[in-house]
Amino acid sequence: GEKFETELPIPKMDRVPIAPAIKDLSKATIACVTTGGIVPVDNPDRIQSASATRWGRYDVSKLDRLEGGVFKTIHAGFDPAAADADPNVIVPLDALRAYEKEGKIGKLHEYFYSTVGTGTTQGEAARMAREIIVHLKEANVNAVVLTST
């Protein structure tokens, strides 16, 4: 070998330690976070459909499930038909409410958090994550169901 210098250096990634397992889910507060772009139909936070720089927080405290026509996906990276018809395929509110009623989880956080992952830079994703984490910590959330597409 000859020495060379690449024009495409591999970026250094943050190493995030794996969180310890939750010993008793029946006492845990669980939140939903998605990069699948599920939002109220009017997209009140104006989250972009690709290369997102925004995220939204949506109150589901009085909902047992997300209804199509009330919520939709704004994600540009996949066919939206299934997610628009049943947003629970991206944000599994219905399944988590059932677990809550059965006592399998302690409680579901009253909000879910959403953005779009397609084309979003690592820097923007990290910034949005840091902002969302503040809310999760304030609410004493123990675990997150993170769904993507």
XYZ file of C-alpha atoms in Angstrom:
149
model
C 0.000 0.000 0.000
C 0.229 3.502 -1.046
C -0.979 6.246 1.281
C -4.275 7.836 0.321
C -6.753 10.373 1.635
C -10.438 9.694 1.105
C -12.823 12.326 -0.201
C -15.636 10.678 1.769
C -14.535 10.376 5.381
C -16.757 8.239 7.585
C -18.322 10.469 10.236
C -17.641 9.633 13.862
C -20.789 8.400 15.556
C -21.770 8.936 19.162
C -21.800 5.723 21.129
C -24.975 5.490 23.142
C -24.901 2.927 25.930
C -27.675 0.351 25.967
C -30.179 1.119 28.716
C -30.651 -1.506 31.405
C -33.757 -3.681 31.168
C -36.846 -2.531 33.040
C -37.414 -4.961 35.879
C -41.191 -4.518 36.122
C -43.069 -3.180 33.090
C -46.311 -3.235 35.092
C -44.988 -0.185 36.966
C -43.351 1.564 33.996
C -44.472 4.654 32.118
C -44.115 4.039 28.383
C -44.056 6.649 25.604
C -44.333 6.375 21.823
C -41.869 8.139 19.541
C -41.943 7.695 15.781
C -40.025 8.708 12.693
C -43.039 7.559 10.668
C -44.524 11.049 10.408
C -47.886 10.441 12.110
C -49.510 13.812 12.808
C -52.987 15.321 13.161
C -54.399 15.747 9.645
C -53.671 19.482 9.588
C -49.976 18.902 10.487
C -50.025 21.746 13.050
C -46.241 21.731 13.544
C -45.570 21.830 9.798
C -43.209 18.870 9.972
C -41.518 18.403 6.605
C -42.236 15.192 4.677
C -38.480 14.635 4.130
C -35.288 16.090 5.608
C -37.220 17.043 8.734
C -36.045 19.735 11.106
C -39.240 19.755 13.181
C -41.052 17.351 15.466
C -44.431 17.362 17.155
C -45.937 16.293 20.464
C -49.566 15.167 20.371
C -51.942 14.583 23.278
C -53.454 11.094 23.316
C -54.475 11.074 26.983
C -58.156 10.624 26.132
C -57.706 8.315 23.133
C -57.755 4.521 22.987
C -56.557 4.475 19.381
C -55.545 6.788 16.555
C -58.238 7.153 13.909
C -57.613 7.569 10.192
C -59.013 10.914 9.068
C -57.967 12.430 12.395
C -54.303 11.398 12.125
C -52.258 10.702 8.997
C -48.654 10.273 7.898
C -46.781 13.062 6.163
C -43.748 10.827 5.484
C -42.573 10.984 1.853
C -40.537 7.777 1.937
C -43.273 5.129 1.826
C -46.782 4.530 0.478
C -49.050 6.223 3.050
C -52.224 4.192 2.353
C -51.963 1.734 5.269
C -50.769 4.345 7.777
C -53.455 6.828 6.745
C -56.168 4.162 7.027
C -54.911 2.998 10.447
C -52.254 5.218 12.056
C -51.863 2.584 14.814
C -49.689 0.566 12.419
C -47.029 3.251 12.984
C -47.912 4.479 16.497
C -49.341 1.389 18.264
C -51.590 3.328 20.635
C -54.345 0.699 20.457
C -52.027 -2.164 21.463
C -50.351 -0.158 24.218
C -53.731 0.912 25.655
C -54.712 -2.774 25.752
C -51.474 -3.562 27.614
C -52.198 -0.705 30.003
C -55.726 -2.024 30.725
C -54.361 -5.561 31.204
C -51.716 -4.289 33.639
C -48.815 -5.353 31.412
C -47.499 -1.781 31.493
C -47.991 0.750 34.256
C -49.223 3.601 32.117
C -48.913 5.126 28.706
C -47.468 8.641 28.523
C -50.141 11.171 27.588
C -48.293 12.359 24.479
C -46.646 10.742 21.491
C -43.785 12.389 19.611
C -43.382 12.357 15.846
C -41.044 13.436 13.085
C -39.906 12.096 9.714
C -36.679 10.167 9.276
C -36.247 10.067 5.513
C -33.444 12.379 4.442
C -33.088 13.797 7.948
C -29.469 14.449 8.814
C -27.814 12.787 11.764
C -27.257 16.218 13.295
C -30.930 17.198 13.038
C -32.065 13.808 14.346
C -29.726 14.110 17.340
C -30.940 17.648 18.079
C -34.604 16.606 17.915
C -33.889 13.595 20.135
C -32.250 15.826 22.753
C -35.291 18.118 22.709
C -37.780 15.249 23.012
C -35.780 13.634 25.823
C -36.302 16.737 27.970
C -40.083 16.145 27.836
C -39.741 12.410 28.465
C -37.560 12.973 31.527
C -39.914 15.650 32.906
C -42.765 13.119 32.631
C -40.701 10.362 34.313
C -41.025 8.112 31.261
C -39.178 4.824 31.831
C -39.160 3.435 28.282
C -39.961 4.393 24.705
C -41.489 2.364 21.906
C -39.618 3.836 18.937
C -41.258 3.011 15.625
C -39.837 3.676 12.221
C -40.757 2.740 8.675
